Short mmCIF file of C-alpha atoms in Angstrom, two decimals:
data_model
loop_
_atom_site.label_atom_id
_atom_site.label_comp_id
_atom_site.label_asym_id
_atom_site.label_seq_id
_atom_site.Cartn_x
_atom_site.Cartn_y
_atom_site.Cartn_z
CA MET A 1 -96.69 6.20 -61.77
CA ASN A 2 -98.33 6.48 -65.42
CA ASN A 3 -95.37 8.95 -67.11
CA GLN A 4 -97.09 7.52 -70.66
CA CYS A 5 -98.01 11.29 -72.91
CA ILE A 6 -98.77 13.08 -75.95
CA LEU A 7 -96.53 15.84 -76.94
CA ILE A 8 -97.74 17.99 -79.51
CA HIS A 9 -96.47 21.21 -81.50
CA TYR A 10 -98.73 23.70 -82.85
CA HIS A 11 -98.57 25.48 -85.92
CA GLU A 12 -98.78 29.07 -86.53
CA ILE A 13 -99.87 29.30 -82.63
CA SER A 14 -96.40 30.21 -82.60
CA LEU A 15 -96.32 33.28 -84.53
CA LYS A 16 -99.24 35.12 -82.62
CA GLY A 17 -97.63 37.23 -80.14
CA ASP A 18 -99.50 38.50 -76.65
CA ASN A 19 -102.89 36.52 -77.10
CA ARG A 20 -101.36 33.57 -78.17
CA SER A 21 -102.64 32.35 -75.05
CA TRP A 22 -106.46 33.09 -76.47
CA PHE A 23 -105.28 30.57 -79.25
CA GLU A 24 -103.41 27.99 -76.96
CA LYS A 25 -106.90 27.52 -74.96
CA HIS A 26 -109.02 26.74 -78.00
CA PHE A 27 -106.50 24.74 -79.39
CA VAL A 28 -106.74 22.76 -75.86
CA GLU A 29 -110.18 22.65 -76.27
CA ASN A 30 -110.55 21.12 -79.74
CA ILE A 31 -108.37 18.28 -78.35
CA LYS A 32 -110.68 17.93 -75.55
CA ALA A 33 -113.24 17.51 -77.82
CA GLN A 34 -111.21 15.06 -80.38
CA LEU A 35 -110.31 12.85 -77.54
CA HIS A 36 -113.52 12.58 -75.25
CA SER A 37 -113.47 8.77 -74.91
CA LEU A 38 -109.79 7.86 -74.86
CA PRO A 39 -108.28 7.83 -72.05
CA TYR A 40 -106.48 10.36 -70.03
CA LYS A 41 -105.65 12.14 -67.09
CA LYS A 42 -104.97 16.09 -67.78
CA ILE A 43 -103.78 18.32 -70.62
CA LYS A 44 -101.94 21.34 -69.63
CA VAL A 45 -99.86 24.17 -72.21
CA LEU A 46 -96.14 23.69 -71.58
CA ALA A 47 -93.35 25.70 -73.11
CA ALA A 48 -95.28 26.02 -76.26
CA ARG A 49 -95.97 22.81 -76.27
CA ILE A 50 -99.12 20.78 -75.32
CA PHE A 51 -99.05 17.74 -73.34
CA ILE A 52 -101.70 15.15 -72.81
CA ILE A 53 -100.51 13.73 -69.32
CA GLY A 54 -101.83 10.43 -68.23
CA ILE A 55 -102.56 8.71 -71.62
CA ASP A 56 -102.79 4.37 -72.35
CA ARG A 57 -100.08 3.80 -74.77
CA ASP A 58 -102.02 0.46 -75.90
CA CYS A 59 -104.16 3.06 -77.61
CA TYR A 60 -101.93 4.72 -80.48
CA GLU A 61 -103.76 4.17 -83.35
CA GLU A 62 -106.66 5.42 -81.91
CA TYR A 63 -104.98 8.63 -80.16
CA GLU A 64 -103.09 9.18 -83.84
CA LYS A 65 -107.01 8.81 -85.44
CA CYS A 66 -108.34 11.53 -83.31
CA LEU A 67 -105.22 13.97 -83.32
CA LYS A 68 -104.00 14.03 -86.90
CA ASN A 69 -107.92 15.63 -87.39
CA VAL A 70 -107.02 18.86 -85.18
CA MET A 71 -106.96 21.89 -86.69
CA GLY A 72 -103.56 23.45 -85.54
CA LEU A 73 -101.84 20.54 -84.47
CA LYS A 74 -98.26 20.59 -86.13
CA ASN A 75 -96.70 16.77 -85.30
CA ALA A 76 -97.16 14.98 -81.79
CA TYR A 77 -95.45 12.55 -80.73
CA VAL A 78 -95.74 9.16 -78.07
CA MET A 79 -93.55 9.57 -75.29
CA SER A 80 -92.69 8.47 -71.77
CA ARG A 81 -91.66 10.84 -69.65
CA SER A 82 -87.82 10.30 -67.89
CA ASP A 83 -85.85 12.15 -65.26
CA LEU A 84 -83.16 14.52 -66.47
CA ASN A 85 -79.62 13.00 -66.97
CA VAL A 86 -77.83 10.66 -69.17
CA ASP A 87 -78.29 7.36 -67.71
CA ALA A 88 -82.15 7.10 -66.78
CA ILE A 89 -82.86 9.06 -70.81
CA ASN A 90 -80.86 5.81 -72.20
CA SER A 91 -82.91 3.57 -70.16
CA GLU A 92 -86.22 4.85 -71.55
CA VAL A 93 -84.35 4.70 -75.43
CA GLN A 94 -83.53 0.42 -74.80
CA SER A 95 -86.71 0.21 -73.11
CA GLN A 96 -88.42 1.15 -76.06
CA ILE A 97 -86.84 0.16 -78.92
CA LYS A 98 -85.77 -3.32 -77.63
CA ASP A 99 -87.90 -5.29 -79.67
CA LEU A 100 -88.22 -2.72 -82.54
CA SER A 101 -86.84 -3.75 -85.95
CA PHE A 102 -84.95 -1.42 -87.46
CA SER A 103 -81.41 -0.90 -89.53
CA THR A 104 -80.72 2.29 -89.63
CA PHE A 105 -81.52 5.25 -87.12
CA ARG A 106 -81.17 8.91 -85.55
CA VAL A 107 -81.70 9.94 -82.04
CA SER A 108 -83.02 13.93 -82.59
CA THR A 109 -82.94 16.25 -79.41
CA LYS A 110 -84.29 19.14 -78.97
CA ARG A 111 -83.69 21.35 -75.43
CA GLN A 112 -85.86 23.55 -74.67
CA ASP A 113 -84.35 23.51 -70.15
CA LYS A 114 -81.20 25.18 -70.91
CA ASN A 115 -79.95 24.64 -67.40
CA PHE A 116 -79.10 20.62 -68.81
CA GLN A 117 -75.59 20.55 -68.74
CA TYR A 118 -75.61 18.76 -72.09
CA THR A 119 -76.63 20.05 -75.22
CA SER A 120 -79.12 18.70 -78.42
CA GLN A 121 -75.75 17.30 -79.90
CA ASP A 122 -74.01 15.50 -77.00
CA VAL A 123 -77.47 14.03 -76.07
CA ASN A 124 -77.43 12.83 -79.64
CA GLN A 125 -74.19 11.76 -79.79
CA ILE A 126 -74.07 9.73 -76.16
CA VAL A 127 -77.57 8.05 -76.82
CA GLY A 128 -76.64 7.10 -80.24
CA ALA A 129 -73.17 6.15 -79.24
CA SER A 130 -75.25 3.44 -76.68
CA ILE A 131 -77.20 2.16 -79.41
CA VAL A 132 -74.49 1.95 -81.64
CA ALA A 133 -72.75 -0.57 -79.11
CA ALA A 134 -75.99 -2.64 -77.72
CA TYR A 135 -77.15 -3.66 -81.29
CA SER A 136 -74.74 -2.95 -83.69
CA LYS A 137 -77.20 -0.26 -86.04
CA LYS A 138 -76.05 2.41 -88.44
CA VAL A 139 -76.83 5.60 -87.81
CA SER A 140 -78.31 7.49 -91.31
CA LEU A 141 -79.15 11.06 -90.62
CA ASP A 142 -81.26 11.35 -94.05
CA ASN A 143 -83.49 8.75 -94.18
CA PRO A 144 -83.39 6.37 -90.77
CA ASP A 145 -85.92 3.84 -90.02
CA LEU A 146 -86.11 4.54 -86.44
CA ASN A 147 -86.02 8.47 -86.09
CA ILE A 148 -85.75 8.66 -81.86
CA ILE A 149 -87.42 11.96 -80.44
CA ILE A 150 -86.04 13.73 -76.95
CA GLU A 151 -86.99 16.88 -75.76
CA ILE A 152 -85.38 17.92 -72.87
CA VAL A 153 -88.25 20.68 -71.64
CA ASN A 154 -88.65 22.14 -68.03
CA GLY A 155 -86.59 19.66 -65.85
CA LYS A 156 -87.77 16.57 -67.51
CA ALA A 157 -86.66 14.45 -70.30
CA TYR A 158 -88.91 13.31 -72.96
CA ILE A 159 -88.44 9.84 -75.40
CA GLY A 160 -90.40 8.34 -78.29
CA TYR A 161 -90.25 8.04 -81.94
CA ARG A 162 -94.34 7.14 -82.86
CA LYS A 163 -94.99 10.10 -84.44
CA ILE A 164 -98.60 12.23 -85.55
CA ILE A 165 -98.67 14.26 -88.56
CA GLY A 166 -101.61 16.96 -88.57
CA TYR A 167 -103.33 19.38 -91.18
CA GLY A 168 -101.07 22.74 -89.11
CA GLY A 169 -103.11 26.08 -89.58
CA LEU A 170 -105.31 27.59 -86.66
CA PRO A 171 -107.38 25.97 -84.28
CA ILE A 172 -111.21 25.55 -85.31
CA GLY A 173 -113.11 29.04 -83.80
CA THR A 174 -110.30 31.00 -83.68
CA GLY A 175 -111.20 33.02 -86.80
CA GLU A 176 -114.85 33.73 -87.69
CA LYS A 177 -117.71 32.14 -89.10
CA ALA A 178 -118.87 31.35 -92.58
CA LEU A 179 -121.34 30.22 -94.77
CA SER A 180 -120.73 27.67 -97.12
CA LEU A 181 -122.58 27.30 -100.11
CA ILE A 182 -122.05 23.35 -100.60
CA SER A 183 -122.83 21.16 -103.20
CA SER A 184 -122.17 16.79 -102.87
CA GLY A 185 -119.46 17.05 -105.57
CA ILE A 186 -115.95 17.08 -105.20
CA ASP A 187 -114.98 21.17 -104.81
CA SER A 188 -117.12 22.61 -102.08
CA PRO A 189 -116.25 20.01 -99.31
CA VAL A 190 -112.60 21.22 -99.97
CA ALA A 191 -112.63 24.30 -100.33
CA SER A 192 -114.90 24.47 -96.67
CA PHE A 193 -111.96 21.95 -95.27
CA LEU A 194 -109.43 24.51 -95.93
CA LEU A 195 -111.52 27.67 -94.43
CA ALA A 196 -111.53 25.24 -91.32
CA LYS A 197 -107.57 24.95 -91.63
CA ARG A 198 -107.93 28.76 -91.25
CA GLY A 199 -109.46 28.57 -88.03
CA VAL A 200 -112.79 29.62 -89.58
CA ASP A 201 -115.75 28.18 -87.65
CA VAL A 202 -117.58 27.21 -91.10
CA HIS A 203 -121.08 26.09 -91.52
CA TYR A 204 -123.25 25.08 -94.16
CA ILE A 205 -126.13 26.50 -97.30
CA HIS A 206 -127.63 23.17 -99.47
CA PHE A 207 -129.90 24.36 -102.34
CA HIS A 208 -131.71 21.31 -104.08
CA SER A 209 -134.57 21.19 -106.61
CA VAL A 210 -136.30 18.25 -104.26
CA PRO A 211 -138.59 17.12 -105.91
CA SER A 212 -137.46 17.52 -109.88
CA THR A 213 -134.20 15.95 -108.42
CA SER A 214 -133.37 13.01 -106.01
CA ILE A 215 -133.28 13.75 -102.34
CA GLN A 216 -130.10 11.94 -102.47
CA SER A 217 -128.04 15.36 -102.96
CA ILE A 218 -129.07 16.16 -99.68
CA ASN A 219 -128.21 12.45 -97.83
CA ASN A 220 -124.46 13.16 -99.66
CA VAL A 221 -124.03 16.50 -98.66
CA LYS A 222 -124.89 15.22 -94.71
CA ALA A 223 -122.84 12.49 -95.36
CA ILE A 224 -120.08 14.98 -96.31
CA LEU A 225 -120.80 17.33 -93.13
CA MET A 226 -120.51 13.90 -90.74
CA GLN A 227 -116.84 13.44 -92.45
CA LEU A 228 -116.34 17.01 -92.55
CA SER A 229 -117.36 17.26 -88.49
CA LYS A 230 -114.38 14.55 -87.54
CA TYR A 231 -112.31 18.28 -88.28
CA GLN A 232 -114.40 20.57 -87.58
CA ILE A 233 -116.07 19.45 -84.99
CA GLN A 234 -119.25 20.33 -85.44
CA CYS A 235 -121.75 22.52 -87.42
CA SER A 236 -124.91 24.15 -89.35
CA LEU A 237 -126.62 22.24 -92.88
CA TYR A 238 -129.22 24.73 -93.83
CA SER A 239 -131.41 23.40 -96.38
CA VAL A 240 -133.36 25.48 -99.55
CA PRO A 241 -135.67 24.64 -101.61
CA LEU A 242 -134.19 26.36 -104.32
CA LEU A 243 -137.22 25.15 -107.30
CA SER A 244 -139.46 27.83 -107.76
CA ILE A 245 -137.35 30.15 -108.29
CA GLN A 246 -135.76 27.41 -111.12
CA GLU A 247 -138.96 27.78 -112.82
CA LYS A 248 -138.84 31.23 -112.58
CA ILE A 249 -135.44 31.62 -113.90
CA MET A 250 -136.22 29.26 -116.63
CA LYS A 251 -139.69 30.23 -117.86
CA ASN A 252 -138.30 34.04 -117.87
CA ILE A 253 -134.24 33.42 -118.97
CA SER A 254 -132.87 32.59 -122.35
CA SER A 255 -131.91 29.08 -121.79
CA LYS A 256 -127.69 30.38 -121.68
CA TYR A 257 -128.20 32.23 -118.87
CA TRP A 258 -129.98 29.53 -116.49
CA VAL A 259 -126.72 28.48 -114.22
CA ILE A 260 -125.34 32.21 -114.23
CA PHE A 261 -129.07 33.13 -112.34
CA PHE A 262 -129.56 30.20 -110.35
CA ARG A 263 -125.78 31.07 -108.96
CA LYS A 264 -127.30 35.18 -108.74
CA ALA A 265 -130.24 33.42 -106.33
CA MET A 266 -127.71 31.30 -104.29
CA TYR A 267 -125.21 34.13 -103.82
CA SER A 268 -128.55 36.15 -103.16
CA ILE A 269 -130.25 33.74 -100.12
CA SER A 270 -126.77 33.12 -98.70
CA GLU A 271 -126.31 36.82 -98.45
CA LEU A 272 -129.57 37.60 -96.50
CA LEU A 273 -128.87 33.75 -94.42
CA ALA A 274 -125.49 35.22 -93.41
CA LYS A 275 -126.53 38.43 -92.27
CA GLN A 276 -129.49 36.80 -89.89
CA LEU A 277 -126.55 34.25 -89.19
CA ASN A 278 -124.36 37.55 -88.28
CA ILE A 279 -121.80 35.93 -90.81
CA ASN A 280 -119.19 37.61 -92.13
CA ALA A 281 -118.47 36.08 -95.45
CA LEU A 282 -119.07 33.47 -97.97
CA ILE A 283 -117.44 30.20 -99.09
CA THR A 284 -117.58 28.92 -102.77
CA GLY A 285 -115.77 25.82 -104.03
CA GLU A 286 -115.64 27.49 -107.54
CA ASN A 287 -112.34 26.74 -109.55
CA VAL A 288 -111.82 29.39 -112.67
CA GLY A 289 -111.86 27.89 -115.42
CA GLN A 290 -113.13 24.42 -114.69
CA VAL A 291 -116.65 24.87 -115.88
CA ALA A 292 -118.78 27.15 -117.81
CA SER A 293 -120.05 29.17 -114.97
CA GLN A 294 -116.85 29.59 -113.64
CA THR A 295 -115.17 31.98 -115.99
CA ILE A 296 -113.60 34.44 -114.81
CA SER A 297 -116.69 37.09 -116.56
CA ASN A 298 -119.22 34.19 -115.26
CA ILE A 299 -118.05 34.41 -111.84
CA ARG A 300 -118.10 38.15 -111.65
CA ALA A 301 -122.12 38.45 -112.99
CA ALA A 302 -123.10 35.46 -110.89
CA SER A 303 -121.95 37.30 -107.49
CA ASP A 304 -122.25 41.12 -108.87
CA ALA A 305 -125.79 41.08 -106.98
CA VAL A 306 -124.24 40.58 -102.98
CA ASN A 307 -122.09 43.12 -100.74
CA ILE A 308 -120.67 40.04 -99.02
CA PRO A 309 -116.69 38.84 -99.20
CA VAL A 310 -117.47 35.93 -100.90
CA LEU A 311 -113.45 33.54 -100.17
CA ARG A 312 -112.78 30.68 -102.96
CA PRO A 313 -109.90 29.26 -102.04
CA LEU A 314 -109.59 26.83 -104.78
CA ALA A 315 -109.96 29.03 -107.87
CA GLY A 316 -105.91 28.56 -108.74
CA MET A 317 -106.08 25.17 -108.12
CA ASN A 318 -105.74 21.95 -110.32
CA LYS A 319 -108.40 19.73 -110.18
CA GLU A 320 -105.70 17.13 -109.58
CA GLU A 321 -104.97 19.29 -106.78
CA ILE A 322 -108.59 19.52 -105.22
CA VAL A 323 -109.17 15.50 -105.79
CA ASN A 324 -105.96 14.66 -103.95
CA ILE A 325 -107.02 16.94 -100.74
CA ALA A 326 -110.45 15.66 -101.12
CA GLU A 327 -108.95 11.69 -100.71
CA ASP A 328 -106.86 13.15 -98.29
CA ILE A 329 -110.10 14.29 -95.76
CA GLY A 330 -112.39 11.86 -96.71
CA THR A 331 -114.63 13.31 -99.25
CA TYR A 332 -114.01 11.74 -102.26
CA GLU A 333 -115.90 8.57 -102.20
CA ILE A 334 -118.89 10.24 -101.56
CA SER A 335 -118.44 13.06 -103.86
CA ILE A 336 -118.18 10.61 -106.97
CA LYS A 337 -121.86 9.09 -105.55
CA PRO A 338 -124.31 9.38 -108.43
CA TYR A 339 -126.87 12.51 -107.54
CA GLU A 340 -128.29 15.34 -109.40
CA ASP A 341 -127.91 19.01 -107.72
CA CYS A 342 -130.05 21.38 -107.89
CA CYS A 343 -127.41 23.07 -111.15
CA SER A 344 -126.41 20.73 -112.79
CA PHE A 345 -129.79 18.49 -113.89
CA PHE A 346 -130.61 21.68 -115.53
CA VAL A 347 -127.48 22.69 -117.33
CA PRO A 348 -128.71 24.06 -121.38
CA LYS A 349 -126.74 22.29 -123.71
CA HIS A 350 -125.06 25.63 -124.66
CA PRO A 351 -124.48 27.50 -121.84
CA ALA A 352 -122.74 31.63 -121.51
CA THR A 353 -119.00 30.89 -121.46
CA SER A 354 -118.57 34.80 -120.98
CA ALA A 355 -121.31 36.39 -119.92
CA ASN A 356 -121.76 40.59 -120.20
CA LEU A 357 -122.57 41.79 -116.90
CA ALA A 358 -124.74 44.76 -118.22
CA ASP A 359 -126.82 42.67 -119.90
CA VAL A 360 -126.90 39.89 -117.22
CA GLN A 361 -128.33 43.09 -115.01
CA ASN A 362 -130.81 44.76 -117.26
CA MET A 363 -132.12 40.82 -117.35
CA GLU A 364 -132.19 40.84 -113.51
CA LYS A 365 -134.29 44.11 -112.98
CA ALA A 366 -136.68 42.94 -115.63
CA ILE A 367 -137.01 38.96 -113.64
CA ARG A 368 -136.66 40.49 -109.88
CA LEU A 369 -136.17 37.71 -108.15
CA GLU A 370 -135.38 39.57 -105.13
CA GLN A 371 -139.25 40.16 -104.14
CA TYR A 372 -139.63 35.65 -103.98
CA TYR A 373 -136.30 35.47 -101.45
CA GLU A 374 -137.47 36.48 -98.15
CA ASP A 375 -140.48 34.19 -98.14
CA LEU A 376 -137.91 31.53 -99.44
CA LEU A 377 -136.25 32.09 -96.58
CA GLU A 378 -139.11 31.10 -94.27
CA GLN A 379 -138.82 27.59 -96.19
CA ILE A 380 -135.26 26.80 -94.89
CA THR A 381 -134.43 24.14 -92.55
CA GLU A 382 -131.57 23.56 -89.81
CA GLU A 383 -130.40 20.44 -88.86
CA ARG A 384 -127.18 20.34 -86.67
CA ILE A 385 -123.84 17.91 -87.46
CA SER A 386 -121.69 16.56 -84.49
CA ILE A 387 -118.38 14.63 -83.88
CA TYR A 388 -120.12 13.00 -81.31
CA GLU A 389 -123.03 11.35 -83.72
#
């Protein structure tokens, strides 16, 4: 009988009340999606834990690679299930650690089943004493080489030491939909990831200036979304040819306002598409003060024309913090590849850094860009991107 399993602790789901089972259902479905090609017998929810039962312990690295990307997962352990008595627990512990190299250790027991006669501290002491007697190892509670995990749940003991650390947050699909203005730069993929970690079902809109710019930015975005699909499983990418709008802006607006008006157009088109898709929020990678277009005055001027909420999770972060996340989630190396996006290619030498809202609104009324947006919506192309590709 296969007594191997993975025991998962979820993160913020534990804070939910009467609808916790709904969050658990989404969490389990996401786990199944991540494990689609790995062996297991079944997944069950028990005592605020998720158990993946009947795994192949030799595939540990593959399980770890998949499960750490499941949004909502706090941590997980590869475990062996044993009978609930100290002899069986000690025997399983000895079996697992006999070939391991370590100098110090600790035993960490959690007892969900209060019917078991021993407390968590009792189990720690009993198992710890047997390890000291058998291997002459030292106990270190603060910084052990080996941390042996024992969980007492519903009449069984689960023992292991291999820990998988997740990103926490909430399961994908438990939040509403949002549309992310994605470029192939560093910031917007990180912003999208942070909202996905909140359970938001993120989809993407990318503006390009082909043929004035290379198609490489589109290819880079697709590569970024393939990486992000490891976390959010699947998404849609909507590609928008912005060049005709940019040409009208550059012909009729002072160059120092070009980027503001490019972004105004992006916001407005994104809002129109979001309404079509029944999406209630936009996401951007804007970071206050990072570049000229991201001063508070310019952010206000650029987004003034839209009524939809705009989520800016990077607004107060340092660039180093953003880069660290990008490196961790695997988008950084793609983002630093050479590319020309629809804004950077046309950036003037002296852009406005503190646009006057009234002036921008007057220019907006004169140029009347909104008359072209509906036609542009007809030119948008959609592509589905999935973890399974």
